[in-house]
Amino acid sequence: MTETLAEDELEPIETLSLPLDAWHRANGARMVEFAGYHMPIQYEGIMAEHLWVREAAGLFDVSHMGQLRIAGPNVVEALEALLPADVAGLGEGRQRYSLLLADDGGILDDLMLARLPAGDPLGEGEGAFYMVVNGATKWDDMAHLRERLDDAITLNLLDERALLALQGPKAVEVLDRLVPGVAALGFMQAGAFDWNGAALWISRSGYTGEDGFEISVPEDAVEALADALVAEPEVKPIGLGARDSLRLEAGLPLYGHDLTPETTPVEADLGFALSKRRRDAGGFPGAERVLGEHAGGSAMKRVGVIVEGRQPVREGALVVDGEGAPIGRVTSGGFAPSVGQPIAIAFVPAALAVPGTDLTLLQRGKPHAARVVPMPFVPHRYVRKGAPK
């Protein structure tokens, strides 16, 4: 069951515990507060959990993220007025990464958008879309969307559904044993499935660089599904700490850190999120600025950085020139378990964004030698089955 939101109903209510809160604690998680929820940061340790996901399969609880259903007359045109994605060209059961943009082209959030199939498994009616937004921004996102969408378009927060992510090279064989048919999905494809009477919406996607799935499940069935998954020998529960180190190695930006309202898609090296038809036609917020940067380049660029030595350089460190003057900033950083040394994401002047360029990073007054490298830091292992429509 879902509830249609009106503009005056968009303030968050006190919902600080995830449906799996007790499950996480019973499984030994260390809990922290994140995005307004108590979240599992780790179980047996970030390093071990990180490497397990790269080798087998890890179960993440990402139920704090916002699951939205958007439907109504002219919904395609309405979404294209807010996103740079080719929404019209998105086929049923297909999913795309996109960006919610401000009027000046700054990034308000990054998101996943899927077109639901006929016989909509998440509501009633045809032609609906399923959107997943970040947990820390979901209330602002909904207010932004509600303010700009026609009143005839419904915006539903699917707050009675949990969201799990099963990630890793063995995720497909595990999930296909429990939910036959998911192996037929390719990267960024999605579909409706049934598990013991629970209606699931599953996409082959994730944010670790590994093959894997995101599973939307009714909250009254999520504990049983989590138990069934971790009962498989290939699966362990994984905390947010390893999720962050995995996405950093995959070169994937994190909203609120690498992406902010002050960052444009071109600066963030997210040109792939600007669909070709939309680059030609424009018509999305900030199009003049964004398309100008796409054609002529931006002053700053997001790059990957390898740091010499063993000391990680964290978010907030400065990129400095030969005289020690700030010329850029580190927006994510840490030790990369699969790479075996510290890595970082930084914004630097475009002239310094060429792989092989030497940089100096300044953290707490101490300089660190670094070098620009291509991203991702480890190869993506997505399973693509035909070109997305």
C-alpha positions as YAML, in Angstrom:
chain: A
units: angstrom
residues:
- id: 1
  name: MET
  ca: [0.00, 0.00, 0.00]
- id: 2
  name: THR
  ca: [1.26, 3.47, -0.82]
- id: 3
  name: GLU
  ca: [0.12, 6.97, -0.12]
- id: 4
  name: THR
  ca: [-0.15, 9.87, -2.51]
- id: 5
  name: LEU
  ca: [1.69, 12.91, -1.20]
- id: 6
  name: ALA
  ca: [0.41, 16.46, -1.27]
- id: 7
  name: GLU
  ca: [2.80, 19.41, -0.97]
- id: 8
  name: ASP
  ca: [1.90, 20.03, 2.68]
- id: 9
  name: GLU
  ca: [2.60, 16.39, 3.58]
- id: 10
  name: LEU
  ca: [6.23, 16.23, 2.52]
- id: 11
  name: GLU
  ca: [7.90, 16.76, 5.90]
- id: 12
  name: PRO
  ca: [9.56, 13.60, 7.24]
- id: 13
  name: ILE
  ca: [7.89, 11.83, 10.11]
- id: 14
  name: GLU
  ca: [9.89, 10.17, 12.86]
- id: 15
  name: THR
  ca: [11.00, 6.95, 11.18]
- id: 16
  name: LEU
  ca: [14.48, 6.31, 12.51]
- id: 17
  name: SER
  ca: [14.56, 2.52, 12.39]
- id: 18
  name: LEU
  ca: [14.75, 0.46, 9.22]
- id: 19
  name: PRO
  ca: [12.52, -2.61, 8.86]
- id: 20
  name: LEU
  ca: [15.64, -4.75, 9.40]
- id: 21
  name: ASP
  ca: [16.94, -2.82, 12.42]
- id: 22
  name: ALA
  ca: [16.53, -5.73, 14.86]
- id: 23
  name: TRP
  ca: [17.86, -8.14, 12.23]
- id: 24
  name: HIS
  ca: [21.06, -6.11, 11.85]
- id: 25
  name: ARG
  ca: [21.61, -6.02, 15.61]
- id: 26
  name: ALA
  ca: [20.92, -9.74, 15.95]
- id: 27
  name: ASN
  ca: [23.50, -10.41, 13.25]
- id: 28
  name: GLY
  ca: [26.17, -8.43, 15.09]
- id: 29
  name: ALA
  ca: [26.15, -5.15, 13.20]
- id: 30
  name: ARG
  ca: [27.67, -2.01, 14.65]
- id: 31
  name: MET
  ca: [25.02, 0.63, 14.12]
- id: 32
  name: VAL
  ca: [25.49, 4.33, 13.35]
- id: 33
  name: GLU
  ca: [23.08, 7.13, 12.51]
- id: 34
  name: PHE
  ca: [23.05, 8.03, 8.83]
- id: 35
  name: ALA
  ca: [20.47, 9.95, 6.80]
- id: 36
  name: GLY
  ca: [18.15, 9.97, 9.80]
- id: 37
  name: TYR
  ca: [18.22, 6.21, 10.33]
- id: 38
  name: HIS
  ca: [20.18, 3.78, 12.45]
- id: 39
  name: MET
  ca: [22.25, 1.94, 9.86]
- id: 40
  name: PRO
  ca: [24.72, -0.97, 9.99]
- id: 41
  name: ILE
  ca: [28.23, 0.38, 9.41]
- id: 42
  name: GLN
  ca: [29.98, -3.00, 9.63]
- id: 43
  name: TYR
  ca: [29.69, -6.59, 10.85]
- id: 44
  name: GLU
  ca: [33.05, -8.39, 10.86]
- id: 45
  name: GLY
  ca: [35.10, -5.46, 9.56]
- id: 46
  name: ILE
  ca: [35.18, -3.23, 6.51]
- id: 47
  name: MET
  ca: [38.25, -4.83, 4.91]
- id: 48
  name: ALA
  ca: [36.90, -8.39, 5.17]
- id: 49
  name: GLU
  ca: [33.42, -7.38, 4.04]
- id: 50
  name: HIS
  ca: [34.79, -5.42, 1.09]
- id: 51
  name: LEU
  ca: [36.89, -8.34, -0.17]
- id: 52
  name: TRP
  ca: [34.01, -10.80, 0.36]
- id: 53
  name: VAL
  ca: [31.80, -8.76, -1.99]
- id: 54
  name: ARG
  ca: [34.53, -8.73, -4.65]
- id: 55
  name: GLU
  ca: [34.84, -12.54, -4.39]
- id: 56
  name: ALA
  ca: [31.33, -13.81, -3.54]
- id: 57
  name: ALA
  ca: [28.13, -11.90, -2.67]
- id: 58
  name: GLY
  ca: [27.21, -9.31, -0.05]
- id: 59
  name: LEU
  ca: [23.78, -8.29, 1.20]
- id: 60
  name: PHE
  ca: [23.26, -4.57, 1.82]
- id: 61
  name: ASP
  ca: [20.22, -2.92, 3.39]
- id: 62
  name: VAL
  ca: [19.56, 0.32, 1.51]
- id: 63
  name: SER
  ca: [16.00, 0.77, 2.72]
- id: 64
  name: HIS
  ca: [16.76, 4.35, 3.78]
- id: 65
  name: MET
  ca: [16.74, 5.34, 0.12]
- id: 66
  name: GLY
  ca: [13.56, 6.81, -1.33]
- id: 67
  name: GLN
  ca: [11.50, 4.56, -3.58]
- id: 68
  name: LEU
  ca: [9.03, 6.64, -5.59]
- id: 69
  name: ARG
  ca: [6.29, 5.80, -8.07]
- id: 70
  name: ILE
  ca: [5.41, 8.61, -10.48]
- id: 71
  name: ALA
  ca: [2.43, 8.37, -12.82]
- id: 72
  name: GLY
  ca: [-0.15, 10.44, -14.60]
- id: 73
  name: PRO
  ca: [-0.92, 12.29, -17.80]
- id: 74
  name: ASN
  ca: [2.09, 13.56, -19.74]
- id: 75
  name: VAL
  ca: [4.43, 12.08, -17.12]
- id: 76
  name: VAL
  ca: [7.16, 11.52, -19.71]
- id: 77
  name: GLU
  ca: [7.22, 15.18, -20.69]
- id: 78
  name: ALA
  ca: [7.05, 16.21, -17.04]
- id: 79
  name: LEU
  ca: [10.09, 14.09, -16.11]
- id: 80
  name: GLU
  ca: [12.06, 15.27, -19.12]
- id: 81
  name: ALA
  ca: [11.50, 18.84, -17.92]
- id: 82
  name: LEU
  ca: [13.37, 17.94, -14.71]
- id: 83
  name: LEU
  ca: [15.97, 15.37, -15.82]
- id: 84
  name: PRO
  ca: [18.51, 15.27, -18.69]
- id: 85
  name: ALA
  ca: [17.54, 11.65, -19.46]
- id: 86
  name: ASP
  ca: [15.80, 10.34, -22.58]
- id: 87
  name: VAL
  ca: [12.72, 9.32, -20.62]
- id: 88
  name: ALA
  ca: [10.65, 8.89, -23.78]
- id: 89
  name: GLY
  ca: [13.14, 6.35, -25.08]
- id: 90
  name: LEU
  ca: [13.16, 4.28, -21.91]
- id: 91
  name: GLY
  ca: [11.46, 0.95, -22.62]
- id: 92
  name: GLU
  ca: [9.34, -0.99, -20.15]
- id: 93
  name: GLY
  ca: [11.51, -2.79, -17.63]
- id: 94
  name: ARG
  ca: [14.54, -0.64, -18.50]
- id: 95
  name: GLN
  ca: [16.39, 1.53, -16.01]
- id: 96
  name: ARG
  ca: [18.69, 4.55, -16.37]
- id: 97
  name: TYR
  ca: [20.97, 6.54, -14.11]
- id: 98
  name: SER
  ca: [20.01, 10.20, -14.15]
- id: 99
  name: LEU
  ca: [20.33, 13.48, -12.29]
- id: 100
  name: LEU
  ca: [17.88, 15.86, -10.70]
- id: 101
  name: LEU
  ca: [19.13, 19.27, -11.77]
- id: 102
  name: ALA
  ca: [18.59, 22.78, -10.42]
- id: 103
  name: ASP
  ca: [17.80, 25.70, -12.72]
- id: 104
  name: ASP
  ca: [21.51, 26.59, -12.90]
- id: 105
  name: GLY
  ca: [22.52, 23.02, -13.82]
- id: 106
  name: GLY
  ca: [23.76, 22.12, -10.34]
- id: 107
  name: ILE
  ca: [23.11, 18.55, -9.22]
- id: 108
  name: LEU
  ca: [20.36, 18.23, -6.62]
- id: 109
  name: ASP
  ca: [20.58, 14.43, -6.52]
- id: 110
  name: ASP
  ca: [21.50, 11.41, -8.58]
- id: 111
  name: LEU
  ca: [18.94, 8.68, -9.08]
- id: 112
  name: MET
  ca: [17.77, 5.57, -10.88]
- id: 113
  name: LEU
  ca: [14.69, 5.74, -13.10]
- id: 114
  name: ALA
  ca: [12.83, 2.72, -14.50]
- id: 115
  name: ARG
  ca: [9.71, 2.48, -16.62]
- id: 116
  name: LEU
  ca: [7.27, 0.07, -15.01]
- id: 117
  name: PRO
  ca: [5.68, -2.52, -17.30]
- id: 118
  name: ALA
  ca: [2.04, -2.90, -18.21]
- id: 119
  name: GLY
  ca: [0.15, -4.34, -15.26]
- id: 120
  name: ASP
  ca: [2.21, -2.07, -12.98]
- id: 121
  name: PRO
  ca: [3.47, -4.24, -10.09]
- id: 122
  name: LEU
  ca: [3.83, -1.23, -7.75]
- id: 123
  name: GLY
  ca: [0.46, 0.43, -8.19]
- id: 124
  name: GLU
  ca: [-2.57, 0.80, -10.35]
- id: 125
  name: GLY
  ca: [-2.54, 2.27, -13.81]
- id: 126
  name: GLU
  ca: [-0.27, 2.22, -16.81]
- id: 127
  name: GLY
  ca: [2.73, 4.25, -17.88]
- id: 128
  name: ALA
  ca: [4.23, 4.71, -14.41]
- id: 129
  name: PHE
  ca: [7.88, 5.19, -13.48]
- id: 130
  name: TYR
  ca: [9.87, 3.90, -10.49]
- id: 131
  name: MET
  ca: [12.55, 6.21, -9.15]
- id: 132
  name: VAL
  ca: [15.13, 5.57, -6.42]
- id: 133
  name: VAL
  ca: [16.70, 8.64, -4.81]
- id: 134
  name: ASN
  ca: [19.24, 9.07, -2.03]
- id: 135
  name: GLY
  ca: [18.04, 8.70, 1.56]
- id: 136
  name: ALA
  ca: [19.58, 11.94, 2.81]
- id: 137
  name: THR
  ca: [17.89, 13.98, 0.07]
- id: 138
  name: LYS
  ca: [14.62, 12.16, -0.48]
- id: 139
  name: TRP
  ca: [12.41, 14.67, 1.36]
- id: 140
  name: ASP
  ca: [13.96, 17.60, -0.52]
- id: 141
  name: ASP
  ca: [13.69, 15.64, -3.78]
- id: 142
  name: MET
  ca: [10.00, 14.95, -3.24]
- id: 143
  name: ALA
  ca: [9.32, 18.57, -2.40]
- id: 144
  name: HIS
  ca: [11.22, 19.66, -5.54]
- id: 145
  name: LEU
  ca: [9.32, 17.18, -7.71]
- id: 146
  name: ARG
  ca: [5.92, 17.92, -6.18]
- id: 147
  name: GLU
  ca: [6.39, 21.64, -6.68]
- id: 148
  name: ARG
  ca: [7.20, 21.19, -10.37]
- id: 149
  name: LEU
  ca: [4.92, 18.32, -11.39]
- id: 150
  name: ASP
  ca: [1.39, 18.97, -12.55]
- id: 151
  name: ASP
  ca: [-1.24, 18.26, -9.91]
- id: 152
  name: ALA
  ca: [-2.64, 15.48, -12.09]
- id: 153
  name: ILE
  ca: [0.62, 13.54, -11.72]
- id: 154
  name: THR
  ca: [0.82, 11.36, -8.62]
- id: 155
  name: LEU
  ca: [4.01, 11.07, -6.59]
- id: 156
  name: ASN
  ca: [3.95, 8.10, -4.25]
- id: 157
  name: LEU
  ca: [6.56, 7.30, -1.63]
- id: 158
  name: LEU
  ca: [6.66, 3.51, -1.44]
- id: 159
  name: ASP
  ca: [7.33, 3.65, 2.28]
- id: 160
  name: GLU
  ca: [6.01, 0.17, 2.98]
- id: 161
  name: ARG
  ca: [8.69, -1.42, 0.84]
- id: 162
  name: ALA
  ca: [12.27, -2.16, 1.89]
- id: 163
  name: LEU
  ca: [15.24, -2.16, -0.50]
- id: 164
  name: LEU
  ca: [18.04, -4.72, -0.47]
- id: 165
  name: ALA
  ca: [21.12, -4.89, -2.67]
- id: 166
  name: LEU
  ca: [22.82, -8.22, -3.37]
- id: 167
  name: GLN
  ca: [26.20, -7.51, -4.94]
- id: 168
  name: GLY
  ca: [29.12, -9.61, -6.09]
- id: 169
  name: PRO
  ca: [30.12, -12.15, -8.76]
- id: 170
  name: LYS
  ca: [28.07, -14.92, -7.13]
- id: 171
  name: ALA
  ca: [24.95, -12.80, -6.62]
- id: 172
  name: VAL
  ca: [23.28, -14.10, -9.76]
- id: 173
  name: GLU
  ca: [23.59, -17.79, -8.93]
- id: 174
  name: VAL
  ca: [22.35, -17.20, -5.38]
- id: 175
  name: LEU
  ca: [19.36, -15.05, -6.29]
- id: 176
  name: ASP
  ca: [18.36, -17.22, -9.25]
- id: 177
  name: ARG
  ca: [18.14, -20.20, -6.87]
- id: 178
  name: LEU
  ca: [15.64, -18.32, -4.71]
- id: 179
  name: VAL
  ca: [13.91, -16.30, -7.42]
- id: 180
  name: PRO
  ca: [14.11, -18.24, -10.69]
- id: 181
  name: GLY
  ca: [14.32, -16.05, -13.76]
- id: 182
  name: VAL
  ca: [16.41, -13.14, -12.46]
- id: 183
  name: ALA
  ca: [19.46, -14.44, -14.33]
- id: 184
  name: ALA
  ca: [17.74, -13.46, -17.59]
- id: 185
  name: LEU
  ca: [17.97, -9.79, -16.65]
- id: 186
  name: GLY
  ca: [20.84, -7.79, -18.09]
- id: 187
  name: PHE
  ca: [22.53, -4.76, -16.57]
- id: 188
  name: MET
  ca: [19.97, -1.96, -16.00]
- id: 189
  name: GLN
  ca: [17.04, -4.22, -16.76]
- id: 190
  name: ALA
  ca: [14.29, -4.79, -14.19]
- id: 191
  name: GLY
  ca: [11.20, -6.88, -13.69]
- id: 192
  name: ALA
  ca: [8.49, -8.09, -11.34]
- id: 193
  name: PHE
  ca: [9.03, -11.40, -9.54]
- id: 194
  name: ASP
  ca: [7.37, -13.40, -6.78]
- id: 195
  name: TRP
  ca: [9.08, -14.92, -3.78]
- id: 196
  name: ASN
  ca: [6.91, -16.95, -1.41]
- id: 197
  name: GLY
  ca: [3.94, -14.75, -2.23]
- id: 198
  name: ALA
  ca: [5.85, -11.47, -1.83]
- id: 199
  name: ALA
  ca: [5.78, -9.18, -4.87]
- id: 200
  name: LEU
  ca: [9.36, -8.17, -5.70]
- id: 201
  name: TRP
  ca: [10.65, -5.54, -8.12]
- id: 202
  name: ILE
  ca: [14.21, -6.47, -9.04]
- id: 203
  name: SER
  ca: [16.74, -4.59, -11.14]
- id: 204
  name: ARG
  ca: [20.16, -5.86, -12.18]
- id: 205
  name: SER
  ca: [22.10, -2.89, -10.90]
- id: 206
  name: GLY
  ca: [23.91, -1.60, -7.84]
- id: 207
  name: TYR
  ca: [26.60, 0.77, -6.71]
- id: 208
  name: THR
  ca: [29.67, -1.38, -6.10]
- id: 209
  name: GLY
  ca: [30.93, -1.96, -9.65]
- id: 210
  name: GLU
  ca: [30.01, -5.63, -9.31]
- id: 211
  name: ASP
  ca: [27.28, -7.61, -10.97]
- id: 212
  name: GLY
  ca: [24.29, -7.69, -8.69]
- id: 213
  name: PHE
  ca: [20.70, -6.79, -7.99]
- id: 214
  name: GLU
  ca: [18.60, -4.27, -6.12]
- id: 215
  name: ILE
  ca: [15.46, -5.85, -4.67]
- id: 216
  name: SER
  ca: [12.38, -3.87, -3.67]
- id: 217
  name: VAL
  ca: [10.40, -6.03, -1.25]
- id: 218
  name: PRO
  ca: [7.35, -5.44, 0.98]
- id: 219
  name: GLU
  ca: [8.66, -4.61, 4.45]
- id: 220
  name: ASP
  ca: [6.69, -7.45, 6.04]
- id: 221
  name: ALA
  ca: [8.64, -9.93, 3.91]
- id: 222
  name: VAL
  ca: [12.12, -8.37, 4.07]
- id: 223
  name: GLU
  ca: [13.36, -10.18, 7.19]
- id: 224
  name: ALA
  ca: [12.43, -13.58, 5.77]
- id: 225
  name: LEU
  ca: [14.10, -12.71, 2.47]
- id: 226
  name: ALA
  ca: [17.25, -11.46, 4.23]
- id: 227
  name: ASP
  ca: [17.37, -14.67, 6.28]
- id: 228
  name: ALA
  ca: [16.98, -16.77, 3.14]
- id: 229
  name: LEU
  ca: [19.77, -14.89, 1.37]
- id: 230
  name: VAL
  ca: [22.35, -15.04, 4.17]
- id: 231
  name: ALA
  ca: [21.53, -18.74, 4.66]
- id: 232
  name: GLU
  ca: [23.21, -19.28, 1.29]
- id: 233
  name: PRO
  ca: [26.94, -20.03, 1.68]
- id: 234
  name: GLU
  ca: [27.97, -17.33, -0.81]
- id: 235
  name: VAL
  ca: [26.24, -14.48, 1.07]
- id: 236
  name: LYS
  ca: [27.24, -12.38, 4.08]
- id: 237
  name: PRO
  ca: [25.62, -9.20, 5.41]
- id: 238
  name: ILE
  ca: [27.69, -6.13, 4.57]
- id: 239
  name: GLY
  ca: [27.68, -2.68, 6.18]
- id: 240
  name: LEU
  ca: [27.79, 0.86, 4.86]
- id: 241
  name: GLY
  ca: [31.55, 1.10, 5.44]
- id: 242
  name: ALA
  ca: [32.34, -1.48, 2.78]
- id: 243
  name: ARG
  ca: [29.64, -0.08, 0.52]
- id: 244
  name: ASP
  ca: [31.54, 3.21, 0.51]
- id: 245
  name: SER
  ca: [34.96, 1.67, -0.19]
- id: 246
  name: LEU
  ca: [33.46, -0.50, -2.96]
- id: 247
  name: ARG
  ca: [31.79, 2.42, -4.73]
- id: 248
  name: LEU
  ca: [34.98, 4.49, -4.38]
- id: 249
  name: GLU
  ca: [37.03, 1.76, -6.08]
- id: 250
  name: ALA
  ca: [34.33, 1.61, -8.78]
- id: 251
  name: GLY
  ca: [34.83, 5.35, -9.37]
- id: 252
  name: LEU
  ca: [31.18, 6.05, -8.58]
- id: 253
  name: PRO
  ca: [30.38, 9.48, -7.09]
- id: 254
  name: LEU
  ca: [28.56, 9.87, -3.78]
- id: 255
  name: TYR
  ca: [25.94, 12.55, -3.44]
- id: 256
  name: GLY
  ca: [26.71, 15.13, -0.77]
- id: 257
  name: HIS
  ca: [30.42, 14.49, -1.22]
- id: 258
  name: ASP
  ca: [31.44, 14.23, -4.90]
- id: 259
  name: LEU
  ca: [28.14, 15.66, -6.13]
- id: 260
  name: THR
  ca: [26.50, 18.80, -4.76]
- id: 261
  name: PRO
  ca: [24.27, 21.64, -5.99]
- id: 262
  name: GLU
  ca: [27.52, 23.48, -6.83]
- id: 263
  name: THR
  ca: [28.61, 20.65, -9.17]
- id: 264
  name: THR
  ca: [27.48, 20.29, -12.78]
- id: 265
  name: PRO
  ca: [27.23, 16.96, -14.67]
- id: 266
  name: VAL
  ca: [30.18, 17.87, -16.90]
- id: 267
  name: GLU
  ca: [32.42, 18.86, -13.98]
- id: 268
  name: ALA
  ca: [31.48, 15.55, -12.35]
- id: 269
  name: ASP
  ca: [32.43, 13.59, -15.49]
- id: 270
  name: LEU
  ca: [28.85, 12.32, -15.81]
- id: 271
  name: GLY
  ca: [28.42, 13.20, -19.49]
- id: 272
  name: PHE
  ca: [26.95, 9.72, -20.05]
- id: 273
  name: ALA
  ca: [23.91, 10.81, -18.03]
- id: 274
  name: LEU
  ca: [23.14, 13.42, -20.72]
- id: 275
  name: SER
  ca: [21.20, 11.39, -23.28]
- id: 276
  name: LYS
  ca: [22.09, 12.16, -26.89]
- id: 277
  name: ARG
  ca: [18.57, 13.28, -27.80]
- id: 278
  name: ARG
  ca: [18.51, 15.60, -24.81]
- id: 279
  name: ARG
  ca: [21.94, 16.99, -25.68]
- id: 280
  name: ASP
  ca: [20.54, 17.87, -29.10]
- id: 281
  name: ALA
  ca: [17.16, 19.12, -27.92]
- id: 282
  name: GLY
  ca: [17.95, 20.59, -24.49]
- id: 283
  name: GLY
  ca: [14.89, 21.51, -22.48]
- id: 284
  name: PHE
  ca: [16.11, 20.40, -19.03]
- id: 285
  name: PRO
  ca: [17.11, 22.63, -16.09]
- id: 286
  name: GLY
  ca: [20.42, 24.38, -16.62]
- id: 287
  name: ALA
  ca: [20.65, 23.09, -20.20]
- id: 288
  name: GLU
  ca: [22.37, 26.18, -21.56]
- id: 289
  name: ARG
  ca: [25.18, 25.98, -19.00]
- id: 290
  name: VAL
  ca: [25.46, 22.18, -19.00]
- id: 291
  name: LEU
  ca: [25.47, 21.83, -22.80]
- id: 292
  name: GLY
  ca: [27.92, 24.71, -23.09]
- id: 293
  name: GLU
  ca: [30.30, 22.87, -20.77]
- id: 294
  name: HIS
  ca: [29.69, 19.60, -22.64]
- id: 295
  name: ALA
  ca: [30.71, 21.25, -25.91]
- id: 296
  name: GLY
  ca: [33.53, 23.43, -24.66]
- id: 297
  name: GLY
  ca: [34.68, 21.82, -21.44]
- id: 298
  name: SER
  ca: [34.35, 22.86, -17.81]
- id: 299
  name: ALA
  ca: [36.90, 24.67, -15.71]
- id: 300
  name: MET
  ca: [37.08, 21.84, -13.15]
- id: 301
  name: LYS
  ca: [36.90, 18.07, -13.60]
- id: 302
  name: ARG
  ca: [36.34, 15.08, -11.32]
- id: 303
  name: VAL
  ca: [39.29, 12.69, -11.50]
- id: 304
  name: GLY
  ca: [40.61, 9.55, -9.88]
- id: 305
  name: VAL
  ca: [43.80, 9.80, -7.86]
- id: 306
  name: ILE
  ca: [46.31, 7.23, -6.60]
- id: 307
  name: VAL
  ca: [48.08, 8.42, -3.45]
- id: 308
  name: GLU
  ca: [51.67, 7.39, -2.77]
- id: 309
  name: GLY
  ca: [52.43, 5.64, 0.51]
- id: 310
  name: ARG
  ca: [49.95, 3.99, 2.87]
- id: 311
  name: GLN
  ca: [48.27, 7.02, 4.47]
- id: 312
  name: PRO
  ca: [44.73, 7.62, 3.12]
- id: 313
  name: VAL
  ca: [43.84, 11.16, 2.13]
- id: 314
  name: ARG
  ca: [40.27, 11.99, 3.06]
- id: 315
  name: GLU
  ca: [37.48, 14.27, 1.91]
- id: 316
  name: GLY
  ca: [38.36, 17.90, 2.55]
- id: 317
  name: ALA
  ca: [42.05, 17.65, 1.71]
- id: 318
  name: LEU
  ca: [43.25, 20.30, -0.73]
- id: 319
  name: VAL
  ca: [44.89, 19.95, -4.12]
- id: 320
  name: VAL
  ca: [47.66, 22.58, -4.15]
- id: 321
  name: ASP
  ca: [50.01, 24.05, -6.75]
- id: 322
  name: GLY
  ca: [53.78, 24.34, -6.53]
- id: 323
  name: GLU
  ca: [53.50, 27.34, -4.20]
- id: 324
  name: GLY
  ca: [51.02, 25.58, -1.92]
- id: 325
  name: ALA
  ca: [47.99, 27.54, -3.10]
- id: 326
  name: PRO
  ca: [44.68, 25.62, -3.25]
- id: 327
  name: ILE
  ca: [43.61, 24.72, -6.78]
- id: 328
  name: GLY
  ca: [41.24, 21.83, -6.12]
- id: 329
  name: ARG
  ca: [39.79, 19.55, -3.47]
- id: 330
  name: VAL
  ca: [39.45, 15.90, -2.51]
- id: 331
  name: THR
  ca: [35.80, 14.85, -2.22]
- id: 332
  name: SER
  ca: [36.23, 11.16, -1.33]
- id: 333
  name: GLY
  ca: [39.23, 9.19, -0.20]
- id: 334
  name: GLY
  ca: [40.34, 6.08, 1.62]
- id: 335
  name: PHE
  ca: [42.39, 2.92, 1.51]
- id: 336
  name: ALA
  ca: [41.29, 0.65, -1.34]
- id: 337
  name: PRO
  ca: [41.37, -3.00, -0.23]
- id: 338
  name: SER
  ca: [41.33, -4.41, -3.78]
- id: 339
  name: VAL
  ca: [43.92, -1.94, -5.09]
- id: 340
  name: GLY
  ca: [46.18, -2.21, -2.05]
- id: 341
  name: GLN
  ca: [46.88, 1.48, -1.63]
- id: 342
  name: PRO
  ca: [45.09, 4.79, -0.92]
- id: 343
  name: ILE
  ca: [42.87, 6.23, -3.62]
- id: 344
  name: ALA
  ca: [40.75, 9.35, -3.88]
- id: 345
  name: ILE
  ca: [38.30, 11.28, -6.01]
- id: 346
  name: ALA
  ca: [39.23, 14.93, -6.49]
- id: 347
  name: PHE
  ca: [38.13, 17.97, -8.45]
- id: 348
  name: VAL
  ca: [41.04, 19.65, -10.26]
- id: 349
  name: PRO
  ca: [41.48, 22.27, -13.00]
- id: 350
  name: ALA
  ca: [40.69, 20.68, -16.36]
- id: 351
  name: ALA
  ca: [44.29, 21.09, -17.53]
- id: 352
  name: LEU
  ca: [45.40, 18.76, -14.70]
- id: 353
  name: ALA
  ca: [42.78, 16.10, -15.36]
- id: 354
  name: VAL
  ca: [44.95, 14.12, -17.78]
- id: 355
  name: PRO
  ca: [45.92, 10.64, -16.50]
- id: 356
  name: GLY
  ca: [49.54, 10.57, -15.40]
- id: 357
  name: THR
  ca: [49.52, 14.14, -14.08]
- id: 358
  name: ASP
  ca: [51.32, 14.49, -10.76]
- id: 359
  name: LEU
  ca: [49.43, 16.25, -7.96]
- id: 360
  name: THR
  ca: [50.17, 17.39, -4.43]
- id: 361
  name: LEU
  ca: [47.43, 16.86, -1.84]
- id: 362
  name: LEU
  ca: [47.53, 18.72, 1.47]
- id: 363
  name: GLN
  ca: [45.91, 17.09, 4.51]
- id: 364
  name: ARG
  ca: [46.28, 18.65, 7.97]
- id: 365
  name: GLY
  ca: [49.28, 20.59, 6.71]
- id: 366
  name: LYS
  ca: [51.08, 17.48, 5.43]
- id: 367
  name: PRO
  ca: [51.72, 17.12, 1.67]
- id: 368
  name: HIS
  ca: [51.00, 13.81, -0.09]
- id: 369
  name: ALA
  ca: [52.25, 12.96, -3.58]
- id: 370
  name: ALA
  ca: [49.51, 11.69, -5.88]
- id: 371
  name: ARG
  ca: [48.86, 10.91, -9.55]
- id: 372
  name: VAL
  ca: [45.77, 11.23, -11.73]
- id: 373
  name: VAL
  ca: [44.60, 7.84, -13.04]
- id: 374
  name: PRO
  ca: [41.63, 6.66, -15.13]
- id: 375
  name: MET
  ca: [38.53, 5.52, -13.27]
- id: 376
  name: PRO
  ca: [37.25, 3.03, -12.29]
- id: 377
  name: PHE
  ca: [40.12, 1.93, -10.06]
- id: 378
  name: VAL
  ca: [38.94, -1.69, -10.47]
- id: 379
  name: PRO
  ca: [37.08, -2.93, -13.59]
- id: 380
  name: HIS
  ca: [33.31, -2.91, -13.54]
- id: 381
  name: ARG
  ca: [31.82, -6.38, -13.87]
- id: 382
  name: TYR
  ca: [28.33, -5.55, -15.09]
- id: 383
  name: VAL
  ca: [26.55, -8.18, -17.19]
- id: 384
  name: ARG
  ca: [25.19, -6.52, -20.31]
- id: 385
  name: LYS
  ca: [22.72, -8.44, -22.47]
- id: 386
  name: GLY
  ca: [22.15, -6.41, -25.62]
- id: 387
  name: ALA
  ca: [22.15, -2.66, -25.94]
- id: 388
  name: PRO
  ca: [19.71, -0.89, -23.63]
- id: 389
  name: LYS
  ca: [16.66, 0.56, -25.35]
...
